[in-house]
Coordinates of C-alpha atoms in Angstrom, one line a residue:
Chain A
X1 CA 0.0 0.0 0.0
X2 CA 1.2 3.5 -0.9
X3 CA 2.7 5.5 1.9
X4 CA 1.5 9.0 1.1
X5 CA 2.3 11.8 3.5
X6 CA 1.6 15.6 3.3
X7 CA 5.1 17.1 3.3
X8 CA 7.1 20.2 2.7
X9 CA 9.7 20.1 0.0
X10 CA 12.4 20.0 2.6
X11 CA 10.8 17.1 4.4
X12 CA 10.4 15.2 1.1
X13 CA 14.1 15.9 0.3
X14 CA 15.2 14.6 3.7
X15 CA 13.3 11.4 3.3
X16 CA 14.7 11.0 -0.2
X17 CA 18.3 11.4 1.2
X18 CA 17.6 8.9 4.0
X19 CA 16.3 6.3 1.5
X20 CA 19.6 6.7 -0.4
X21 CA 21.6 5.8 2.7
X22 CA 24.6 8.2 2.4
X23 CA 27.6 7.6 4.6
X24 CA 28.4 11.2 5.2
X25 CA 26.3 14.4 5.4
X26 CA 27.9 17.8 5.8
X27 CA 25.8 20.9 5.7
X28 CA 25.7 24.4 7.0
X29 CA 22.2 25.8 7.7
X30 CA 20.9 28.6 5.5
X31 CA 17.3 29.8 4.9
X32 CA 15.3 28.2 3.2
X33 CA 17.4 25.0 3.3
X34 CA 17.7 24.9 7.1
X35 CA 14.8 22.6 7.7
X36 CA 16.5 20.0 5.5
X37 CA 19.8 20.1 7.3
X38 CA 18.0 20.0 10.7
X39 CA 15.9 16.9 9.8
X40 CA 19.0 15.1 8.5
X41 CA 20.9 15.8 11.7
X42 CA 18.0 14.5 13.7
X43 CA 17.9 11.3 11.6
X44 CA 21.6 10.8 12.3
X45 CA 21.3 11.7 16.0
X46 CA 18.3 9.4 16.5
X47 CA 19.9 6.5 14.8
X48 CA 17.4 6.5 11.9
X49 CA 20.2 7.1 9.4
X50 CA 23.6 5.4 9.8
X51 CA 25.7 8.3 8.5
X52 CA 28.3 10.6 9.9
X53 CA 26.9 14.2 10.1
X54 CA 29.8 16.6 10.0
X55 CA 29.1 20.0 11.3
X56 CA 31.2 22.6 9.6
X57 CA 31.8 26.3 9.9
X58 CA 30.6 27.2 6.4
X59 CA 29.5 25.9 3.0
X60 CA 33.0 25.8 1.5
X61 CA 33.9 23.3 4.2
X62 CA 30.7 21.4 3.8
X63 CA 31.5 20.6 0.2
X64 CA 35.1 20.0 1.0
X65 CA 34.0 17.3 3.5
X66 CA 31.9 15.7 0.8
X67 CA 34.8 15.8 -1.6
X68 CA 37.1 14.1 0.9
X69 CA 34.6 11.6 2.1
X70 CA 33.7 10.7 -1.5
X71 CA 37.3 10.2 -2.3
X72 CA 37.6 7.5 0.4
X73 CA 34.5 5.7 -0.9
X74 CA 31.6 7.3 1.0
X75 CA 28.3 8.2 -0.5
X76 CA 27.8 11.9 0.4
X77 CA 25.2 14.6 0.6
X78 CA 25.1 18.3 1.2
X79 CA 22.5 21.0 0.7
X80 CA 22.5 24.8 0.5
X81 CA 21.0 27.9 -0.9
X82 CA 21.9 31.3 -2.3
X83 CA 25.1 32.9 -1.0
X84 CA 25.9 29.5 0.6
X85 CA 26.1 28.0 -2.8
X86 CA 28.2 31.0 -4.1
X87 CA 30.6 30.4 -1.2
X88 CA 31.0 26.8 -2.4
X89 CA 31.8 27.9 -5.9
X90 CA 35.5 26.9 -5.9
X91 CA 34.8 23.5 -4.5
X92 CA 32.0 22.9 -7.1
X93 CA 34.6 23.0 -9.8
X94 CA 36.8 20.7 -7.7
X95 CA 34.1 18.1 -7.1
X96 CA 33.3 17.9 -10.8
X97 CA 37.0 18.0 -11.9
X98 CA 37.7 15.1 -9.5
X99 CA 34.7 13.2 -10.9
X100 CA 33.1 12.7 -7.5
X101 CA 29.4 11.8 -7.5
X102 CA 28.4 14.1 -4.7
X103 CA 24.7 14.9 -4.6
X104 CA 23.5 18.3 -3.4
X105 CA 20.1 19.9 -3.0
X106 CA 20.0 23.6 -3.9
X107 CA 17.0 25.1 -2.3
X108 CA 16.8 28.0 -4.8
X109 CA 17.0 31.5 -3.3
X110 CA 17.9 34.9 -4.7
X111 CA 21.4 36.1 -4.1
X112 CA 22.6 39.3 -2.4
X113 CA 23.1 42.2 -2.7
X114 CA 20.5 43.3 -1.9
X115 CA 19.6 40.5 0.6
X116 CA 16.7 38.4 -0.1
X117 CA 15.7 35.1 1.6
X118 CA 13.1 34.5 -1.1
X119 CA 13.1 32.3 -4.1
X120 CA 14.6 32.7 -7.5
X121 CA 17.1 30.6 -9.4
X122 CA 20.1 32.9 -9.8
X123 CA 22.1 30.9 -7.3
X124 CA 22.2 27.7 -9.2
X125 CA 22.1 29.3 -12.7
X126 CA 25.3 31.1 -11.7
X127 CA 26.9 27.6 -11.2
X128 CA 26.0 26.5 -14.7
X129 CA 29.5 26.1 -15.9
X130 CA 31.0 24.2 -12.9
X131 CA 30.6 20.8 -14.5
X132 CA 27.7 19.7 -12.3
X133 CA 24.6 18.1 -13.6
X134 CA 21.6 20.3 -12.7
X135 CA 18.1 18.9 -12.3
X136 CA 15.1 21.2 -11.5
X137 CA 12.0 19.9 -9.7
X138 CA 8.4 21.0 -10.2
X139 CA 6.8 19.7 -7.0
X140 CA 7.6 17.9 -3.8
X141 CA 7.0 14.4 -5.3
X142 CA 9.6 15.2 -7.9
X143 CA 12.1 16.3 -5.3
X144 CA 12.1 12.9 -3.4
X145 CA 12.1 10.9 -6.7
X146 CA 14.8 13.1 -8.3
X147 CA 17.2 12.7 -5.3
X148 CA 17.0 8.9 -5.7
X149 CA 17.6 9.2 -9.5
X150 CA 20.4 11.8 -8.8
X151 CA 22.5 9.2 -6.9
X152 CA 22.0 6.7 -9.7
X153 CA 23.0 9.2 -12.3
X154 CA 26.0 10.6 -10.4
X155 CA 27.4 7.2 -9.6
X156 CA 26.9 5.9 -13.1
X157 CA 28.9 8.9 -14.6
X158 CA 31.1 10.1 -11.8
X159 CA 29.6 13.5 -12.1
X160 CA 28.2 15.5 -9.2
X161 CA 24.5 16.4 -9.3
X162 CA 22.5 19.4 -8.0
X163 CA 18.9 18.7 -7.3
X164 CA 17.4 22.2 -7.5
X165 CA 14.0 23.1 -6.0
X166 CA 12.4 26.5 -5.4
X167 CA 12.8 27.9 -1.9
X168 CA 9.6 28.5 0.1
X169 CA 7.2 27.9 -2.7
X170 CA 8.3 24.2 -2.6
X171 CA 10.6 24.0 0.4
X172 CA 7.9 25.3 2.8
X173 CA 4.7 24.3 1.0
X174 CA 3.1 21.0 2.0
X175 CA 1.6 18.6 -0.6
X176 CA 1.0 14.9 -0.9
X177 CA 4.2 12.9 -1.5
X178 CA 4.2 9.1 -2.1
X179 CA 7.2 7.8 -0.2
X180 CA 9.1 5.2 -2.2
X181 CA 9.6 1.8 -0.5
X182 CA 13.0 1.5 1.2
X183 CA 13.6 -2.0 -0.2
X184 CA 12.7 -1.0 -3.7
X185 CA 15.1 2.0 -3.5
X186 CA 17.8 -0.4 -2.3
X187 CA 17.1 -2.5 -5.4
X188 CA 17.1 0.5 -7.7
X189 CA 20.3 2.1 -6.3
X190 CA 23.3 -0.2 -6.0
X191 CA 26.1 0.7 -3.4
X192 CA 28.5 3.5 -4.4
X193 CA 31.8 2.3 -5.9
X194 CA 34.6 4.9 -6.0
X195 CA 36.6 5.1 -9.2
X196 CA 39.8 5.8 -7.4
X197 CA 39.8 4.7 -3.8
X198 CA 42.2 6.5 -1.5
X199 CA 43.1 4.3 1.4
X200 CA 45.9 4.2 4.0
X201 CA 47.1 0.9 2.4
X202 CA 47.3 2.5 -1.0
X203 CA 48.4 6.1 -0.5
X204 CA 48.6 8.2 -3.6
X205 CA 48.5 11.8 -4.8
X206 CA 45.3 12.8 -6.5
X207 CA 44.8 15.9 -8.6
X208 CA 48.4 17.1 -8.5
X209 CA 49.5 19.8 -10.9
X210 CA 49.2 18.6 -14.5
X211 CA 51.2 20.1 -17.4
X212 CA 49.7 21.4 -20.6
X213 CA 50.8 18.3 -22.5
X214 CA 50.3 14.5 -22.0
X215 CA 53.2 12.9 -20.2
X216 CA 54.3 9.3 -19.2
X217 CA 54.1 8.4 -15.6
X218 CA 57.1 6.7 -13.8
X219 CA 56.0 3.4 -15.2
X220 CA 56.2 4.8 -18.7
X221 CA 52.4 4.9 -19.3
X222 CA 51.4 7.9 -21.3
X223 CA 48.8 9.8 -19.1
X224 CA 46.3 12.5 -19.7
X225 CA 47.1 16.1 -19.6
X226 CA 44.8 18.7 -18.2
X227 CA 43.0 19.1 -21.4
X228 CA 42.3 15.4 -21.8
X229 CA 40.9 15.2 -18.3
X230 CA 38.6 18.2 -19.0
X231 CA 37.6 16.6 -22.3
X232 CA 36.5 13.5 -20.5
X233 CA 34.2 15.5 -18.3
X234 CA 32.6 17.0 -21.3
X235 CA 32.3 13.6 -23.0
X236 CA 30.7 12.2 -19.8
X237 CA 28.3 15.1 -19.8
X238 CA 27.4 14.1 -23.4
X239 CA 26.8 10.5 -22.3
X240 CA 24.7 11.9 -19.4
X241 CA 21.7 12.6 -21.7
X242 CA 21.1 8.9 -22.1
X243 CA 21.9 8.1 -18.5
X244 CA 19.5 10.7 -17.1
X245 CA 16.8 9.4 -19.4
X246 CA 17.5 5.8 -18.4
X247 CA 17.4 6.8 -14.7
X248 CA 14.0 8.4 -15.3
X249 CA 12.6 5.4 -17.3
X250 CA 14.0 2.7 -14.9
X251 CA 12.6 4.7 -12.0
X252 CA 9.2 4.9 -13.7
X253 CA 9.3 1.2 -14.3
X254 CA 9.9 0.4 -10.6
X255 CA 8.0 3.2 -8.9
X256 CA 5.4 4.1 -11.5
X257 CA 6.2 7.8 -11.8
X258 CA 7.7 9.4 -14.9
X259 CA 9.0 12.9 -14.5
X260 CA 10.0 13.4 -18.1
X261 CA 13.7 12.7 -18.0
X262 CA 15.3 15.8 -19.6
X263 CA 12.3 17.7 -20.9
X264 CA 8.7 17.2 -19.8
X265 CA 5.8 18.2 -22.0
X266 CA 2.3 19.4 -21.2
X267 CA -0.3 19.6 -24.0
X268 CA 2.6 20.1 -26.4
X269 CA 1.5 17.8 -29.2
X270 CA -0.3 20.4 -31.2
X271 CA 0.8 23.5 -29.2
X272 CA 1.6 26.6 -31.3
X273 CA 2.3 28.8 -28.3
X274 CA 4.8 27.1 -26.0
X275 CA 6.0 28.2 -22.6
X276 CA 9.2 26.9 -21.2
X277 CA 10.7 27.2 -17.8
X278 CA 12.3 25.2 -14.9
X279 CA 10.9 24.2 -11.6
X280 CA 7.6 25.5 -10.1
X281 CA 7.2 28.4 -12.5
X282 CA 7.0 25.9 -15.4
X283 CA 4.3 24.0 -13.4
X284 CA 2.5 27.3 -12.9
X285 CA 2.7 27.7 -16.7
X286 CA 0.7 24.5 -17.2
X287 CA -2.3 26.3 -15.5
X288 CA -1.7 29.3 -17.8
X289 CA -1.7 26.9 -20.8
X290 CA -5.1 25.6 -19.6
X291 CA -6.5 29.1 -19.3
X292 CA -5.3 30.0 -22.9
X293 CA -6.7 26.7 -24.3
X294 CA -10.1 27.7 -22.9
X295 CA -9.8 30.8 -25.0
X296 CA -8.9 28.8 -28.1
X297 CA -5.2 29.5 -28.1
X298 CA -3.3 26.2 -28.6
X299 CA -0.8 26.6 -25.7
X300 CA 1.5 24.0 -24.1
X301 CA 4.5 23.8 -21.9
X302 CA 7.9 22.3 -22.5
X303 CA 9.5 22.1 -19.1
X304 CA 13.3 21.9 -18.8
X305 CA 14.1 19.4 -16.0
X306 CA 17.7 18.9 -16.9
X307 CA 19.5 22.2 -17.4
X308 CA 23.0 20.7 -17.6
X309 CA 23.7 18.8 -19.7
X310 CA 21.4 21.0 -21.8
X311 CA 18.8 18.8 -23.7
X312 CA 19.3 20.5 -27.1
X313 CA 17.5 17.7 -29.1
X314 CA 14.8 17.0 -26.6
X315 CA 13.9 20.7 -26.4
X316 CA 13.8 21.2 -30.2
X317 CA 11.6 18.1 -30.4
X318 CA 9.2 19.4 -27.8
X319 CA 8.9 22.7 -29.7
X320 CA 8.2 20.9 -33.0
X321 CA 4.8 22.4 -33.5
X322 CA 5.6 25.8 -31.9
X323 CA 5.0 29.1 -33.7
X324 CA 6.1 31.2 -30.7
X325 CA 8.1 30.5 -27.5
X326 CA 7.7 32.2 -24.2
X327 CA 10.6 31.5 -21.8
X328 CA 9.9 32.1 -18.1
X329 CA 13.0 32.3 -15.9
X330 CA 14.0 33.2 -12.4
X331 CA 17.5 34.3 -13.3
X332 CA 19.5 35.9 -16.1
X333 CA 22.9 36.6 -17.5
X334 CA 23.2 40.3 -16.7
X335 CA 24.0 42.3 -19.8
X336 CA 22.4 39.6 -22.0
X337 CA 19.1 37.8 -21.3
X338 CA 17.6 35.0 -19.3
X339 CA 19.9 32.0 -19.2
X340 CA 17.3 29.6 -20.4
X341 CA 16.3 31.9 -23.3
X342 CA 19.9 31.8 -24.7
X343 CA 20.1 28.0 -24.4
X344 CA 16.7 27.4 -26.1
X345 CA 17.5 29.8 -28.9
X346 CA 20.8 28.0 -29.4
X347 CA 19.0 24.6 -29.4
X348 CA 16.8 25.9 -32.3
X349 CA 19.8 27.0 -34.3
X350 CA 20.2 24.8 -37.3
X351 CA 16.6 23.4 -37.0
X352 CA 13.8 24.5 -39.4
X353 CA 12.1 26.2 -36.5
X354 CA 12.4 30.0 -36.8
X355 CA 10.1 31.3 -34.3
X356 CA 9.9 34.5 -32.2
X357 CA 11.1 34.0 -28.6
X358 CA 9.8 36.1 -25.7
X359 CA 12.4 36.3 -22.9
X360 CA 10.5 36.7 -19.6
X361 CA 12.4 37.4 -16.4
X362 CA 10.0 36.7 -13.5
X363 CA 9.8 36.0 -9.8
X364 CA 13.1 37.4 -8.8
X365 CA 13.5 37.7 -5.0
X366 CA 10.3 35.8 -4.4
X367 CA 8.0 38.1 -6.4
X368 CA 4.8 36.1 -6.8
X369 CA 4.1 34.8 -10.3
X370 CA 0.5 33.9 -11.0
X371 CA -0.9 31.7 -13.7
X372 CA -3.0 34.6 -15.1
X373 CA 0.1 36.8 -15.4
X374 CA 1.9 34.0 -17.3
X375 CA -1.3 33.7 -19.5
X376 CA -1.2 37.5 -20.1
X377 CA 2.4 37.2 -21.4
X378 CA 1.4 34.3 -23.6
X379 CA -1.7 36.1 -24.9
X380 CA 0.5 39.1 -25.9
X381 CA 2.9 36.8 -27.7
X382 CA 0.0 35.2 -29.5
X383 CA -1.4 38.6 -30.5
X384 CA 2.0 39.6 -31.9
X385 CA 2.1 36.3 -33.8
X386 CA -1.4 36.9 -35.3
X387 CA -0.3 40.5 -36.2
X388 CA 2.7 39.0 -38.1
X389 CA 5.3 40.4 -35.8
X390 CA 8.3 38.1 -35.9
X391 CA 10.9 39.7 -33.6
X392 CA 12.1 38.6 -30.3
X393 CA 11.1 40.5 -27.1
X394 CA 12.3 40.8 -23.5
X395 CA 10.1 41.7 -20.5
X396 CA 10.3 41.7 -16.8
X397 CA 7.0 40.3 -15.6
X398 CA 5.1 42.2 -12.9
X399 CA 8.0 44.6 -12.4
X400 CA 8.0 48.4 -12.3
X401 CA 10.6 49.3 -14.9
X402 CA 10.0 53.1 -15.0
X403 CA 9.7 55.4 -17.9
X404 CA 12.6 53.9 -19.9
X405 CA 11.0 50.5 -20.3
X406 CA 11.4 49.5 -23.9
X407 CA 8.5 47.0 -23.7
Chain B
X1 CA -10.5 24.1 -6.2
X2 CA -11.3 25.6 -2.8
X3 CA -8.8 28.2 -1.4
X4 CA -8.9 28.8 2.4
X5 CA -7.0 31.6 4.2
X6 CA -6.2 31.4 7.9
X7 CA -5.7 34.8 9.6
X8 CA -4.2 34.9 13.0
X9 CA -1.3 36.2 15.0
X10 CA 2.1 34.6 15.3
X11 CA 1.9 31.9 17.9
X12 CA -1.8 31.1 17.5
X13 CA -1.1 28.2 15.1
X14 CA -2.5 29.3 11.8
X15 CA 0.2 27.3 10.0
X16 CA -0.6 24.1 11.9
X17 CA -4.4 24.6 11.3
X18 CA -3.8 25.0 7.6
X19 CA -1.7 21.8 7.6
X20 CA -4.2 19.8 9.6
X21 CA -7.0 20.8 7.2
X22 CA -4.8 19.8 4.2
X23 CA -4.2 16.4 5.9
X24 CA -7.9 15.9 6.7
X25 CA -8.9 16.9 3.1
X26 CA -6.5 14.4 1.7
X27 CA -8.0 11.7 4.0
X28 CA -11.4 12.9 2.7
X29 CA -10.3 11.8 -0.8
X30 CA -9.2 15.1 -2.3
X31 CA -6.2 14.2 -4.4
X32 CA -4.8 17.7 -4.5
X33 CA -4.0 19.5 -1.2
X34 CA -1.4 22.1 -0.4
X35 CA -0.8 24.2 2.7
X36 CA 1.6 27.1 3.0
X37 CA 2.7 29.6 5.6
X38 CA 3.3 33.3 4.7
X39 CA 6.8 33.0 3.4
X40 CA 9.5 34.8 5.4
X41 CA 10.2 35.6 9.0
X42 CA 7.4 35.2 11.5
X43 CA 7.0 37.1 14.8
X44 CA 4.9 36.2 17.8
X45 CA 1.9 38.4 18.0
X46 CA 2.2 39.9 14.5
X47 CA -0.6 39.3 12.0
X48 CA 0.1 36.1 10.0
X49 CA -1.7 34.3 7.2
X50 CA -1.5 30.7 6.2
X51 CA -3.3 29.0 3.4
X52 CA -4.8 25.6 2.4
X53 CA -5.8 24.6 -1.2
X54 CA -8.1 21.7 -1.7
X55 CA -8.9 20.1 -5.0
X56 CA -10.1 16.9 -6.6
X57 CA -7.0 16.9 -8.9
X58 CA -3.3 17.4 -8.1
X59 CA -2.6 21.1 -7.6
X60 CA -0.1 22.8 -10.0
X61 CA 0.0 26.2 -8.6
X62 CA 2.1 27.6 -5.8
X63 CA 1.2 31.3 -6.4
X64 CA -0.2 33.2 -3.4
X65 CA -3.9 33.2 -3.1
X66 CA -5.4 36.6 -4.2
X67 CA -8.9 36.0 -2.8
X68 CA -9.9 32.9 -0.9
X69 CA -13.2 31.0 -0.9
X70 CA -13.2 30.8 2.9
X71 CA -11.5 33.0 5.5
X72 CA -11.0 31.7 9.0
X73 CA -10.0 34.4 11.6
X74 CA -8.5 33.3 14.8
X75 CA -8.3 36.8 16.3
X76 CA -11.1 39.2 15.7
X77 CA -8.8 42.2 16.7
X78 CA -7.3 41.7 13.2
X79 CA -10.3 43.4 11.6
X80 CA -9.3 47.0 10.8
X81 CA -5.6 46.0 10.8
X82 CA -5.7 43.4 8.0
X83 CA -7.9 43.6 4.9
X84 CA -9.5 40.3 5.5
X85 CA -12.6 40.9 3.4
X86 CA -10.4 42.2 0.6
X87 CA -8.9 38.7 0.3
X88 CA -12.3 36.9 0.5
X89 CA -14.5 36.1 -2.5
X90 CA -18.0 37.5 -2.3
X91 CA -20.3 35.2 -0.4
X92 CA -17.6 33.8 1.9
X93 CA -17.9 32.1 4.3
X94 CA -16.1 34.1 6.9
X95 CA -15.5 32.2 10.1
X96 CA -14.5 34.2 13.2
X97 CA -13.3 33.4 16.7
X98 CA -15.3 35.9 18.8
X99 CA -17.9 35.9 21.6
X100 CA -20.1 38.1 19.3
X101 CA -23.0 36.7 17.2
X102 CA -22.6 37.0 13.4
X103 CA -25.1 39.8 13.4
X104 CA -23.2 41.9 16.0
X105 CA -19.9 41.5 14.2
X106 CA -20.7 44.4 11.9
X107 CA -19.6 42.7 8.7
X108 CA -21.0 44.6 5.7
X109 CA -21.5 43.0 2.3
X110 CA -22.8 39.7 1.0
X111 CA -21.1 37.1 3.1
X112 CA -22.0 34.0 5.1
X113 CA -20.7 34.8 8.5
X114 CA -20.1 32.2 11.3
X115 CA -18.9 32.9 14.8
X116 CA -17.7 30.7 17.6
X117 CA -16.0 31.6 20.9
X118 CA -13.0 29.3 20.4
X119 CA -11.0 31.1 23.1
X120 CA -13.7 30.3 25.7
X121 CA -13.9 26.7 24.5
X122 CA -10.2 26.3 24.9
X123 CA -10.2 27.9 28.3
X124 CA -13.1 25.7 29.4
X125 CA -11.3 22.6 28.3
X126 CA -8.1 23.8 29.9
X127 CA -6.4 23.6 26.6
X128 CA -3.7 26.2 27.1
X129 CA -0.2 26.1 25.7
X130 CA 2.5 28.6 26.7
X131 CA -0.1 30.7 28.5
X132 CA -2.3 31.0 25.4
X133 CA -5.6 29.3 24.8
X134 CA -5.4 27.0 21.8
X135 CA -7.7 28.5 19.2
X136 CA -6.5 26.9 16.0
X137 CA -8.0 23.5 16.4
X138 CA -11.4 24.6 17.6
X139 CA -11.6 26.7 14.4
X140 CA -11.2 23.5 12.5
X141 CA -14.5 22.3 14.1
X142 CA -16.2 25.6 13.1
X143 CA -14.7 25.1 9.6
X144 CA -16.3 21.6 9.3
X145 CA -19.6 22.9 10.5
X146 CA -19.8 25.8 8.0
X147 CA -18.3 24.3 4.9
X148 CA -18.9 20.5 5.2
X149 CA -15.7 20.1 3.1
X150 CA -14.3 17.6 5.5
X151 CA -15.9 15.4 8.2
X152 CA -15.1 15.5 11.9
X153 CA -13.8 11.9 11.6
X154 CA -11.2 13.0 9.2
X155 CA -10.2 16.0 11.3
X156 CA -9.7 13.5 14.2
X157 CA -7.6 11.2 11.9
X158 CA -5.6 14.2 10.8
X159 CA -4.9 15.4 14.4
X160 CA -3.6 11.9 15.2
X161 CA -1.2 12.1 12.2
X162 CA 0.0 15.5 13.3
X163 CA 0.4 15.2 17.1
X164 CA 0.8 12.7 19.9
X165 CA -2.3 10.7 20.8
X166 CA -3.1 12.5 24.1
X167 CA -2.7 15.9 22.5
X168 CA -4.8 14.8 19.5
X169 CA -7.6 13.6 21.9
X170 CA -7.6 16.9 23.8
X171 CA -7.7 18.9 20.6
X172 CA -10.4 16.8 19.1
X173 CA -12.6 17.6 22.2
X174 CA -12.4 21.3 21.4
X175 CA -13.0 20.6 17.7
X176 CA -16.2 18.9 18.6
X177 CA -17.3 21.6 21.1
X178 CA -16.7 24.3 18.5
X179 CA -18.6 22.3 15.8
X180 CA -21.6 22.3 18.1
X181 CA -21.4 25.9 19.2
X182 CA -20.7 27.6 15.9
X183 CA -23.5 30.0 14.9
X184 CA -24.0 30.5 11.2
X185 CA -25.7 33.4 9.4
X186 CA -26.2 32.5 5.8
X187 CA -25.6 35.3 3.2
X188 CA -28.6 37.0 1.8
X189 CA -29.9 35.5 -1.4
X190 CA -28.5 37.4 -4.4
X191 CA -31.1 39.7 -5.8
X192 CA -31.6 39.3 -9.5
X193 CA -32.7 41.8 -12.1

C-alpha cells in the first residue's frame, strides 16, 4: 500500500536522502534550506540514518568534507541555498573535476546584494559552468524521486548532481508525497563504488598539478594532460543525456512515476504557443496553458528538467509544432538575457524552427508569479504572432521598470 | 478548487491549522491539497496568514492566493488591521473566533458569517499552551460545520497524524465543542434583475 504523506519540499528531500543511505552528510544551515539540514541531523542523532553528520563552519567546508569523504569511498550529501552556494563555488569545480558523485540539494533563493531570503534561481544558474549536472523539480514528489535518481546518475557517470527546487514555494509548502519503499530503493540504487579509492594501504597523490601536455608516468604509461581530463568531463556530460533518461525510465518502471527525463511536455502535441521554464514556474505555466486553451489559443509547456547537460535535441523536439516560444525564468545573465532563453535559442539554431522568442524574467527575489500573469504574457505573444510580428522581445514580468521600459 | 485563508497572530497556530486541514482533506479523498505559511520571517503576536488549497485533482499552482473562498479568523482584533474581506471572494464564508454573534460582528457585504468563541472553548477545556488558549484546532471544528468540506472523523484522523495521541484527543474535544457551538448566518440571497 502506498505511503502518502503531506510534506514540505524540505521534508520530502530529507526522506529521499535517507532512502539513499549516504555515509556522510555535511551541511551548514541557511534559509530556506535549514529545515532539510535540521531533519538530516535529527535522523543521524536518532539513529534512523547510519551516517556521519559533519558540522562545519561554512559551505566551502561542507562541500570539502563531501569531496574528501567521496574520495575515500563514501556516498555523500550536502545542501545549501543562495550565498551559501556561491561560497561553495571553488569546490563545485573541484568536485566535478575530481569526478566525485556528490549529490547536493540547492533550495533556490535569490542572491545578495540586496539581501533576499526568497526564491529565484540565480544561485544555481550562476553555477551553470562548474561541470555539475543540474536537475530542476516541479513539486515535492519530484524532489524525493529526483534525489534517488540523482545518486544513480551521479554514480553511473562520476559527475556530481545538483537537485534544485524552489525555496519557500516548494521547500515550505506541504503537498502529498508518495514515499518510495525503502527495499525498492535499495534494489534501484546499488552501493557506491569509488573510481579511485584513496586508502591508508594505497596512498597516492590525487589531482596534482598537470602540465599542458600529455606525459608518461614513472611506469612509462602515457597519461592524460589537463585538457584530456577536461575533455573526459565534457564527454561524460554528453553521455549523461542517455543516463538521465535511463534513470528516469527505470525509476518509472519500478515506482510508476515518470518525471519526463530531460524535458517534460504538457499539452505540447499540437501547441503553437509554447511556454518553457524550470521548476515550479513551469508547473504554474501549465495552469496558464489551460487558461489559454479555454480561449482557443493552442498553448502548451515544454519544461526543462535537466538544465546541464542541456537537452538540445529534446527541447527542439518538444517545440516541433511551436510558432512562438515564451521562456519564463527566475535568473539571467546580466547584460544579455535569461539564461534559459539563450540556451533554447541555441537549441533551435540549425533546425527548421524559426520562431519568435519572448524572454521573460519573472519572480526574482520571491515576487509572486500567478498563472493569469503568465497567461497574459502568452496572450500578448499570441497577438503579436497573429499580427505578423516576428521579432524577439524581452520583458520583466510584474515589475515596475520606470519610464525607460522598452517593452 | 477551494482556497482557504487562515488569519491569526504569530503563535496562534495558523500554519498548523492550515496543515491539519490539508491532511484531513487528503484523507477525505481530495487528491490535491497544499498548505503554505506566509513566506518569510514570523514574529509572535504579529498578523500572519496561512493557506490551504483543496482540489479533486493534483494542484499545479504555488502562487499566493489573491482571494480565498473561505476566511478563518483566529483573532477578531485583526479586523481593521488586516484587509480580511479584501482577500475573500463574495459570499464567503467568513468564520471568526469571537464571543459576538454573526449579526453583531458588523460585517458589511454579502457574506455567510459564522462565529464561535474558540477562546472560551479552549479555556473551558483547559487547553492552554504557553499561557495562550489553543484556538486553531477549535476553528477546524467551526470550519467543518460551516463548509462541510471535511468530516469531523477526518479531522480526528488528521490530528492523530500531526500530534501525539493524548494531544490529539484533547484537541479533538475542542474541535467537537466548536462544531456544536458555531453560529452561522447565511448570506442573503443574491437579488436578480
